PDB file of C-alpha atoms in Angstrom:
ATOM      1  CA  UNK A  82     109.215 -30.899  94.099  1.00 43.00           C
ATOM      2  CA  UNK A  83     109.219 -27.154  94.724  1.00 45.00           C
ATOM      3  CA  UNK A  84     106.636 -25.041  92.934  1.00 51.00           C
ATOM      4  CA  UNK A  85     106.598 -21.387  91.984  1.00 51.00           C
ATOM      5  CA  UNK A  86     104.803 -20.558  95.235  1.00 59.00           C
ATOM      6  CA  UNK A  87     107.211 -22.391  97.550  1.00 77.00           C
ATOM      7  CA  UNK A  88     109.710 -20.361  99.616  1.00 81.00           C
ATOM      8  CA  UNK A  89     113.351 -21.469  99.720  1.00 82.00           C
ATOM      9  CA  UNK A  90     113.787 -24.560 101.952  1.00 82.00           C
ATOM     10  CA  UNK A  91     115.881 -24.421 105.097  1.00 83.00           C
ATOM     11  CA  UNK A  92     118.444 -26.967 106.351  1.00 88.00           C
ATOM     12  CA  UNK A  93     116.408 -30.043 105.525  1.00 87.00           C
ATOM     13  CA  UNK A  94     119.492 -32.004 104.477  1.00 89.00           C
ATOM     14  CA  UNK A  95     121.267 -31.567 107.803  1.00 95.00           C
ATOM     15  CA  UNK A  96     121.065 -34.007 110.698  1.00 96.00           C
ATOM     16  CA  UNK A  97     123.174 -31.791 112.948  1.00 97.00           C
ATOM     17  CA  UNK A  98     123.533 -28.029 112.707  1.00 95.00           C
ATOM     18  CA  UNK A  99     127.314 -28.197 112.554  1.00 96.00           C
ATOM     19  CA  UNK A 100     130.259 -30.232 111.225  1.00 98.00           C
ATOM     20  CA  UNK A 101     129.481 -33.351 113.241  1.00 98.00           C
ATOM     21  CA  UNK A 102     129.493 -36.863 111.782  1.00 98.00           C
ATOM     22  CA  UNK A 103     127.301 -39.751 112.843  1.00 98.00           C
ATOM     23  CA  UNK A 104     130.363 -41.583 114.159  1.00 98.00           C
ATOM     24  CA  UNK A 105     131.566 -38.673 116.301  1.00 98.00           C
ATOM     25  CA  UNK A 106     128.067 -37.966 117.583  1.00 98.00           C
ATOM     26  CA  UNK A 107     127.742 -41.603 118.599  1.00 98.00           C
ATOM     27  CA  UNK A 108     130.962 -41.443 120.586  1.00 98.00           C
ATOM     28  CA  UNK A 109     129.958 -38.221 122.328  1.00 98.00           C
ATOM     29  CA  UNK A 110     126.570 -39.661 123.256  1.00 98.00           C
ATOM     30  CA  UNK A 111     128.150 -42.875 124.538  1.00 98.00           C
ATOM     31  CA  UNK A 112     130.520 -40.945 126.807  1.00 97.00           C
ATOM     32  CA  UNK A 113     127.622 -38.937 128.217  1.00 98.00           C
ATOM     33  CA  UNK A 114     125.393 -41.981 128.624  1.00 98.00           C
ATOM     34  CA  UNK A 115     128.153 -43.726 130.598  1.00 97.00           C
ATOM     35  CA  UNK A 116     127.606 -41.280 133.487  1.00 97.00           C
ATOM     36  CA  UNK A 117     123.775 -41.571 133.319  1.00 97.00           C
ATOM     37  CA  UNK A 118     122.730 -37.913 133.475  1.00 98.00           C
ATOM     38  CA  UNK A 119     119.176 -37.444 134.758  1.00 98.00           C
ATOM     39  CA  UNK A 120     118.805 -33.916 133.420  1.00 98.00           C
ATOM     40  CA  UNK A 121     120.216 -32.455 130.202  1.00 98.00           C
ATOM     41  CA  UNK A 122     120.228 -28.847 129.004  1.00 98.00           C
ATOM     42  CA  UNK A 123     120.959 -27.952 125.369  1.00 98.00           C
ATOM     43  CA  UNK A 124     121.961 -24.312 124.804  1.00 98.00           C
ATOM     44  CA  UNK A 125     121.112 -23.021 121.327  1.00 98.00           C
ATOM     45  CA  UNK A 126     119.650 -26.427 120.579  1.00 98.00           C
ATOM     46  CA  UNK A 127     118.200 -25.840 117.114  1.00 97.00           C
ATOM     47  CA  UNK A 128     116.151 -28.971 116.545  1.00 97.00           C
ATOM     48  CA  UNK A 129     118.036 -30.794 119.305  1.00 98.00           C
ATOM     49  CA  UNK A 130     119.237 -33.895 117.485  1.00 98.00           C
ATOM     50  CA  UNK A 131     122.122 -34.562 119.884  1.00 98.00           C
ATOM     51  CA  UNK A 132     119.890 -33.862 122.883  1.00 98.00           C
ATOM     52  CA  UNK A 133     117.337 -36.405 121.662  1.00 98.00           C
ATOM     53  CA  UNK A 134     120.043 -39.020 121.131  1.00 98.00           C
ATOM     54  CA  UNK A 135     121.302 -38.548 124.683  1.00 98.00           C
ATOM     55  CA  UNK A 136     117.770 -39.005 126.023  1.00 98.00           C
ATOM     56  CA  UNK A 137     117.332 -42.136 123.906  1.00 98.00           C
ATOM     57  CA  UNK A 138     120.530 -43.525 125.405  1.00 98.00           C
ATOM     58  CA  UNK A 139     119.638 -42.773 129.036  1.00 98.00           C
ATOM     59  CA  UNK A 140     116.226 -44.208 129.973  1.00 95.00           C
ATOM     60  CA  UNK A 141     114.275 -41.837 132.195  1.00 95.00           C
ATOM     61  CA  UNK A 142     116.468 -38.817 131.570  1.00 98.00           C
ATOM     62  CA  UNK A 143     114.719 -35.538 130.814  1.00 98.00           C
ATOM     63  CA  UNK A 144     115.955 -32.626 128.743  1.00 98.00           C
ATOM     64  CA  UNK A 145     115.369 -28.985 127.882  1.00 98.00           C
ATOM     65  CA  UNK A 146     116.431 -27.347 124.642  1.00 98.00           C
ATOM     66  CA  UNK A 147     116.691 -23.560 124.467  1.00 98.00           C
ATOM     67  CA  UNK A 148     116.664 -21.610 121.227  1.00 98.00           C
ATOM     68  CA  UNK A 149     115.089 -18.498 119.741  1.00 97.00           C
ATOM     69  CA  UNK A 150     114.327 -20.009 116.328  1.00 96.00           C
ATOM     70  CA  UNK A 151     110.709 -21.161 116.379  1.00 96.00           C
ATOM     71  CA  UNK A 152     111.026 -23.150 113.146  1.00 95.00           C
ATOM     72  CA  UNK A 153     113.921 -25.224 114.476  1.00 96.00           C
ATOM     73  CA  UNK A 154     112.137 -25.803 117.779  1.00 97.00           C
ATOM     74  CA  UNK A 155     109.024 -27.018 115.976  1.00 97.00           C
ATOM     75  CA  UNK A 156     111.172 -29.485 114.040  1.00 96.00           C
ATOM     76  CA  UNK A 157     112.640 -30.678 117.345  1.00 97.00           C
ATOM     77  CA  UNK A 158     109.189 -31.250 118.827  1.00 98.00           C
ATOM     78  CA  UNK A 159     108.175 -33.262 115.775  1.00 97.00           C
ATOM     79  CA  UNK A 160     111.323 -35.370 116.029  1.00 97.00           C
ATOM     80  CA  UNK A 161     110.723 -35.966 119.732  1.00 98.00           C
ATOM     81  CA  UNK A 162     107.146 -37.009 119.126  1.00 98.00           C
ATOM     82  CA  UNK A 163     108.191 -39.418 116.381  1.00 98.00           C
ATOM     83  CA  UNK A 164     110.696 -41.084 118.714  1.00 97.00           C
ATOM     84  CA  UNK A 165     108.382 -41.323 121.690  1.00 97.00           C
ATOM     85  CA  UNK A 166     110.321 -38.678 123.633  1.00 98.00           C
ATOM     86  CA  UNK A 167     107.771 -35.871 123.739  1.00 97.00           C
ATOM     87  CA  UNK A 168     107.069 -36.453 127.427  1.00 97.00           C
ATOM     88  CA  UNK A 169     110.755 -36.258 128.355  1.00 98.00           C
ATOM     89  CA  UNK A 170     111.901 -33.137 126.537  1.00 98.00           C
ATOM     90  CA  UNK A 171     110.885 -29.490 126.394  1.00 98.00           C
ATOM     91  CA  UNK A 172     111.830 -27.225 123.509  1.00 98.00           C
ATOM     92  CA  UNK A 173     111.602 -23.674 124.857  1.00 98.00           C
ATOM     93  CA  UNK A 174     111.675 -20.549 122.717  1.00 98.00           C
ATOM     94  CA  UNK A 175     113.685 -18.355 125.041  1.00 97.00           C
ATOM     95  CA  UNK A 176     117.053 -16.695 125.449  1.00 97.00           C
ATOM     96  CA  UNK A 177     119.776 -18.614 127.263  1.00 97.00           C
ATOM     97  CA  UNK A 178     121.411 -15.417 128.516  1.00 97.00           C
ATOM     98  CA  UNK A 179     121.514 -15.669 132.318  1.00 96.00           C
ATOM     99  CA  UNK A 180     119.223 -18.695 132.188  1.00 97.00           C
ATOM    100  CA  UNK A 181     117.944 -20.188 135.443  1.00 97.00           C
ATOM    101  CA  UNK A 182     117.454 -23.607 133.806  1.00 97.00           C
ATOM    102  CA  UNK A 183     120.453 -25.084 135.662  1.00 93.00           C
ATOM    103  CA  UNK A 184     122.208 -26.642 137.320  1.00 98.00           C
ATOM    104  CA  UNK A 185     121.788 -29.930 135.468  1.00 98.00           C
ATOM    105  CA  UNK A 186     123.757 -33.135 135.042  1.00 98.00           C
ATOM    106  CA  UNK A 187     124.802 -32.514 131.441  1.00 98.00           C
ATOM    107  CA  UNK A 188     125.001 -29.378 129.322  1.00 98.00           C
ATOM    108  CA  UNK A 189     125.307 -29.317 125.536  1.00 98.00           C
ATOM    109  CA  UNK A 190     126.434 -26.141 123.796  1.00 98.00           C
ATOM    110  CA  UNK A 191     127.472 -26.854 120.221  1.00 98.00           C
ATOM    111  CA  UNK A 192     128.390 -23.778 118.228  1.00 96.00           C
ATOM    112  CA  UNK A 193     126.044 -21.654 120.333  1.00 97.00           C
ATOM    113  CA  UNK A 194     128.285 -19.961 122.876  1.00 97.00           C
ATOM    114  CA  UNK A 195     126.995 -16.581 121.721  1.00 96.00           C
ATOM    115  CA  UNK A 196     123.674 -17.455 123.366  1.00 97.00           C
ATOM    116  CA  UNK A 197     125.381 -17.152 126.764  1.00 98.00           C
ATOM    117  CA  UNK A 198     127.036 -13.781 126.073  1.00 96.00           C
ATOM    118  CA  UNK A 199     125.796 -10.206 126.266  1.00 95.00           C
ATOM    119  CA  UNK A 200     125.111  -9.292 122.613  1.00 93.00           C
ATOM    120  CA  UNK A 201     126.277  -5.741 123.333  1.00 93.00           C
ATOM    121  CA  UNK A 202     129.759  -6.981 124.252  1.00 93.00           C
ATOM    122  CA  UNK A 203     132.451  -8.688 122.151  1.00 91.00           C
ATOM    123  CA  UNK A 204     132.189 -12.466 122.083  1.00 94.00           C
ATOM    124  CA  UNK A 205     134.227 -13.934 124.931  1.00 96.00           C
ATOM    125  CA  UNK A 206     134.722 -17.714 125.275  1.00 97.00           C
ATOM    126  CA  UNK A 207     135.797 -17.175 128.889  1.00 98.00           C
ATOM    127  CA  UNK A 208     132.315 -15.844 129.664  1.00 98.00           C
ATOM    128  CA  UNK A 209     130.811 -18.863 127.895  1.00 98.00           C
ATOM    129  CA  UNK A 210     132.888 -21.305 129.927  1.00 98.00           C
ATOM    130  CA  UNK A 211     132.101 -19.659 133.261  1.00 98.00           C
ATOM    131  CA  UNK A 212     128.395 -19.755 132.429  1.00 98.00           C
ATOM    132  CA  UNK A 213     128.634 -23.432 131.532  1.00 98.00           C
ATOM    133  CA  UNK A 214     130.419 -24.066 134.836  1.00 98.00           C
ATOM    134  CA  UNK A 215     127.496 -22.383 136.616  1.00 98.00           C
ATOM    135  CA  UNK A 216     124.964 -24.539 134.802  1.00 98.00           C
ATOM    136  CA  UNK A 217     126.478 -27.982 135.466  1.00 98.00           C
ATOM    137  CA  UNK A 218     126.213 -29.961 138.684  1.00 97.00           C
ATOM    138  CA  UNK A 219     129.207 -31.502 140.464  1.00 96.00           C
ATOM    139  CA  UNK A 220     130.149 -34.737 138.714  1.00 96.00           C
ATOM    140  CA  UNK A 221     128.320 -33.670 135.565  1.00 98.00           C
ATOM    141  CA  UNK A 222     129.508 -33.152 132.020  1.00 98.00           C
ATOM    142  CA  UNK A 223     129.607 -30.301 129.535  1.00 98.00           C
ATOM    143  CA  UNK A 224     130.029 -30.802 125.795  1.00 98.00           C
ATOM    144  CA  UNK A 225     131.130 -27.556 124.195  1.00 98.00           C
ATOM    145  CA  UNK A 226     131.480 -27.127 120.439  1.00 98.00           C
ATOM    146  CA  UNK A 227     133.620 -24.031 119.917  1.00 98.00           C
ATOM    147  CA  UNK A 228     135.407 -22.484 116.968  1.00 98.00           C
ATOM    148  CA  UNK A 229     139.188 -22.047 116.968  1.00 98.00           C
ATOM    149  CA  UNK A 230     141.881 -21.130 114.478  1.00 98.00           C
ATOM    150  CA  UNK A 231     143.791 -24.096 113.080  1.00 97.00           C
ATOM    151  CA  UNK A 232     146.368 -21.470 112.210  1.00 95.00           C
ATOM    152  CA  UNK A 233     146.384 -17.702 112.465  1.00 94.00           C
ATOM    153  CA  UNK A 234     144.751 -16.338 109.292  1.00 96.00           C
ATOM    154  CA  UNK A 235     146.403 -13.738 107.107  1.00 95.00           C
ATOM    155  CA  UNK A 236     144.840 -10.338 106.470  1.00 95.00           C
ATOM    156  CA  UNK A 237     143.912 -11.481 102.947  1.00 95.00           C
ATOM    157  CA  UNK A 238     142.181 -14.586 104.307  1.00 94.00           C
ATOM    158  CA  UNK A 239     140.327 -12.573 106.928  1.00 96.00           C
ATOM    159  CA  UNK A 240     139.086 -10.200 104.229  1.00 95.00           C
ATOM    160  CA  UNK A 241     137.432 -13.169 102.463  1.00 96.00           C
ATOM    161  CA  UNK A 242     135.563 -14.295 105.593  1.00 96.00           C
ATOM    162  CA  UNK A 243     132.538 -12.774 107.297  1.00 95.00           C
ATOM    163  CA  UNK A 244     132.225  -8.958 107.473  1.00 93.00           C
ATOM    164  CA  UNK A 245     134.605  -7.495 110.018  1.00 93.00           C
ATOM    165  CA  UNK A 246     136.482 -10.759 110.585  1.00 95.00           C
ATOM    166  CA  UNK A 247     139.717 -10.341 112.535  1.00 94.00           C
ATOM    167  CA  UNK A 248     142.285 -12.595 114.151  1.00 95.00           C
ATOM    168  CA  UNK A 249     140.839 -11.947 117.608  1.00 94.00           C
ATOM    169  CA  UNK A 250     137.522 -13.573 116.683  1.00 95.00           C
ATOM    170  CA  UNK A 251     138.878 -16.975 117.773  1.00 97.00           C
ATOM    171  CA  UNK A 252     141.704 -18.499 119.799  1.00 97.00           C
ATOM    172  CA  UNK A 253     144.049 -21.317 118.901  1.00 97.00           C
ATOM    173  CA  UNK A 254     143.066 -24.666 120.420  1.00 98.00           C
ATOM    174  CA  UNK A 255     145.613 -24.664 123.253  1.00 98.00           C
ATOM    175  CA  UNK A 256     144.622 -21.282 124.716  1.00 98.00           C
ATOM    176  CA  UNK A 257     140.946 -22.214 124.376  1.00 98.00           C
ATOM    177  CA  UNK A 258     141.448 -25.379 126.435  1.00 98.00           C
ATOM    178  CA  UNK A 259     143.439 -23.342 128.955  1.00 98.00           C
ATOM    179  CA  UNK A 260     140.406 -21.079 129.378  1.00 98.00           C
ATOM    180  CA  UNK A 261     138.290 -24.136 130.162  1.00 98.00           C
ATOM    181  CA  UNK A 262     140.740 -25.128 132.892  1.00 98.00           C
ATOM    182  CA  UNK A 263     140.716 -21.578 134.293  1.00 98.00           C
ATOM    183  CA  UNK A 264     136.905 -21.686 134.374  1.00 98.00           C
ATOM    184  CA  UNK A 265     136.948 -24.741 136.641  1.00 98.00           C
ATOM    185  CA  UNK A 266     136.966 -27.711 134.270  1.00 98.00           C
ATOM    186  CA  UNK A 267     139.232 -30.577 133.348  1.00 98.00           C
ATOM    187  CA  UNK A 268     139.155 -31.501 129.643  1.00 98.00           C
ATOM    188  CA  UNK A 269     138.182 -35.178 129.663  1.00 98.00           C
ATOM    189  CA  UNK A 270     138.102 -35.369 125.861  1.00 98.00           C
ATOM    190  CA  UNK A 271     139.394 -33.041 123.135  1.00 98.00           C
ATOM    191  CA  UNK A 272     138.486 -33.669 119.500  1.00 98.00           C
ATOM    192  CA  UNK A 273     138.066 -31.561 116.381  1.00 98.00           C
ATOM    193  CA  UNK A 274     135.888 -31.758 113.288  1.00 98.00           C
ATOM    194  CA  UNK A 275     137.618 -33.246 110.265  1.00 98.00           C
ATOM    195  CA  UNK A 276     137.783 -31.721 106.800  1.00 97.00           C
ATOM    196  CA  UNK A 277     135.201 -34.282 105.664  1.00 98.00           C
ATOM    197  CA  UNK A 278     132.811 -33.258 108.451  1.00 98.00           C
ATOM    198  CA  UNK A 279     133.194 -29.611 107.479  1.00 98.00           C
ATOM    199  CA  UNK A 280     132.519 -30.333 103.806  1.00 97.00           C
ATOM    200  CA  UNK A 281     129.470 -32.470 104.637  1.00 97.00           C
ATOM    201  CA  UNK A 282     128.111 -29.642 106.768  1.00 97.00           C
ATOM    202  CA  UNK A 283     128.869 -26.790 104.388  1.00 97.00           C
ATOM    203  CA  UNK A 284     127.411 -28.625 101.392  1.00 96.00           C
ATOM    204  CA  UNK A 285     124.416 -29.863 103.363  1.00 96.00           C
ATOM    205  CA  UNK A 286     123.772 -26.367 104.686  1.00 95.00           C
ATOM    206  CA  UNK A 287     123.104 -25.101 101.160  1.00 95.00           C
ATOM    207  CA  UNK A 288     122.039 -28.296  99.383  1.00 94.00           C
ATOM    208  CA  UNK A 289     118.252 -27.889  99.442  1.00 93.00           C
ATOM    209  CA  UNK A 290     118.442 -24.196  98.633  1.00 94.00           C
ATOM    210  CA  UNK A 291     120.757 -24.818  95.666  1.00 94.00           C
ATOM    211  CA  UNK A 292     118.280 -27.365  94.273  1.00 93.00           C
ATOM    212  CA  UNK A 293     115.443 -24.891  94.806  1.00 93.00           C
ATOM    213  CA  UNK A 294     117.370 -22.169  92.951  1.00 94.00           C
ATOM    214  CA  UNK A 295     118.022 -24.520  90.036  1.00 94.00           C
ATOM    215  CA  UNK A 296     114.308 -25.281  89.749  1.00 92.00           C
ATOM    216  CA  UNK A 297     113.003 -21.783  90.496  1.00 92.00           C
ATOM    217  CA  UNK A 298     115.394 -19.294  88.844  1.00 93.00           C
ATOM    218  CA  UNK A 299     112.634 -16.717  88.291  1.00 92.00           C
ATOM    219  CA  UNK A 300     110.924 -17.006  91.677  1.00 93.00           C
ATOM    220  CA  UNK A 301     110.323 -13.592  93.341  1.00 92.00           C
ATOM    221  CA  UNK A 302     112.724 -14.641  96.128  1.00 93.00           C
ATOM    222  CA  UNK A 303     115.348 -16.171  93.834  1.00 94.00           C
ATOM    223  CA  UNK A 304     117.609 -13.129  93.384  1.00 95.00           C
ATOM    224  CA  UNK A 305     118.042 -12.387  97.089  1.00 95.00           C
ATOM    225  CA  UNK A 306     118.348 -16.097  97.899  1.00 95.00           C
ATOM    226  CA  UNK A 307     121.005 -16.583  95.210  1.00 96.00           C
ATOM    227  CA  UNK A 308     122.986 -13.590  96.503  1.00 96.00           C
ATOM    228  CA  UNK A 309     122.845 -14.881 100.086  1.00 95.00           C
ATOM    229  CA  UNK A 310     123.852 -18.438  99.212  1.00 96.00           C
ATOM    230  CA  UNK A 311     126.660 -17.333  96.889  1.00 97.00           C
ATOM    231  CA  UNK A 312     128.006 -15.072  99.629  1.00 96.00           C
ATOM    232  CA  UNK A 313     127.872 -17.885 102.208  1.00 95.00           C
ATOM    233  CA  UNK A 314     129.648 -20.304  99.905  1.00 96.00           C
ATOM    234  CA  UNK A 315     132.373 -17.794  99.068  1.00 96.00           C
ATOM    235  CA  UNK A 316     132.894 -16.966 102.751  1.00 96.00           C
ATOM    236  CA  UNK A 317     133.648 -20.632 103.365  1.00 97.00           C
ATOM    237  CA  UNK A 318     135.415 -21.681 100.154  1.00 96.00           C
ATOM    238  CA  UNK A 319     137.564 -18.548  99.777  1.00 95.00           C
ATOM    239  CA  UNK A 320     137.738 -17.632 103.450  1.00 96.00           C
ATOM    240  CA  UNK A 321     137.716 -19.892 106.484  1.00 97.00           C
ATOM    241  CA  UNK A 322     137.997 -23.323 104.803  1.00 97.00           C
ATOM    242  CA  UNK A 323     140.898 -25.253 106.380  1.00 96.00           C
ATOM    243  CA  UNK A 324     141.599 -22.290 108.693  1.00 98.00           C
ATOM    244  CA  UNK A 325     138.659 -22.247 111.095  1.00 98.00           C
ATOM    245  CA  UNK A 326     138.216 -25.408 113.116  1.00 98.00           C
ATOM    246  CA  UNK A 327     135.624 -26.513 115.612  1.00 98.00           C
ATOM    247  CA  UNK A 328     136.546 -28.506 118.674  1.00 98.00           C
ATOM    248  CA  UNK A 329     134.230 -30.653 120.746  1.00 98.00           C
ATOM    249  CA  UNK A 330     135.368 -30.498 124.363  1.00 98.00           C
ATOM    250  CA  UNK A 331     133.919 -32.902 126.907  1.00 98.00           C
ATOM    251  CA  UNK A 332     134.491 -31.063 130.180  1.00 98.00           C
ATOM    252  CA  UNK A 333     134.230 -32.250 133.777  1.00 98.00           C
ATOM    253  CA  UNK A 334     133.740 -29.650 136.536  1.00 98.00           C
ATOM    254  CA  UNK A 335     136.417 -29.581 139.207  1.00 97.00           C
ATOM    255  CA  UNK A 336     135.005 -30.255 142.676  1.00 92.00           C
ATOM    256  CA  UNK A 337     134.896 -27.023 144.661  1.00 80.00           C
ATOM    257  CA  UNK A 338     136.066 -27.045 148.261  1.00 70.00           C
TER     258      UNK A 338
END
């Protein structure tokens, strides 16, 4: 139980850092394992749960997870050690921008496309897809988790989302898949997170912190934590809920001649 000296907890109730169910994750891993990748790169890996599951499913495969959050990476190392995978995976605290970690047999990039883009430029999924094409070997696989609009949001809905939200922040699903084809891929599998997956993620994202706030209403960090969590919840519940989707694209690079 939290005490008056404990800071707010962070994401302890989440298995995956995104709206991804156990069932869907299992199917994604099975499709990757079927092609027996020897090397796997996870862009913006967080604690690398999907990466670790791929390595568990492919004996002898090795992996690298890149992220700039030291706390998440430490959690990933602990998970790897507990599963006997510490010798087969590296969690590296480094930027993925222009990374020389490829090419590899399989690339994971779930909700982390911004890690491949120049932060001084507007976010561009075309840039993300061309970088992923650079990082994957012929015959390999890319799994990209990318946001898209289920429908074009109204101005009122955009105003309830994140600061500065506008319709150009995301594409519809069809144009997004078209960009993948233009970047040199064929979409072997197209699937999207369900409403249940979104609600599991959004609730899980705040669950531990909400419990902490209930038990520590007068903590020195409570006011700023409460304001942050209330803002996050409102951004979802009053803003992008049932409007913003996330698709998981399993992409195969087209052979270059």
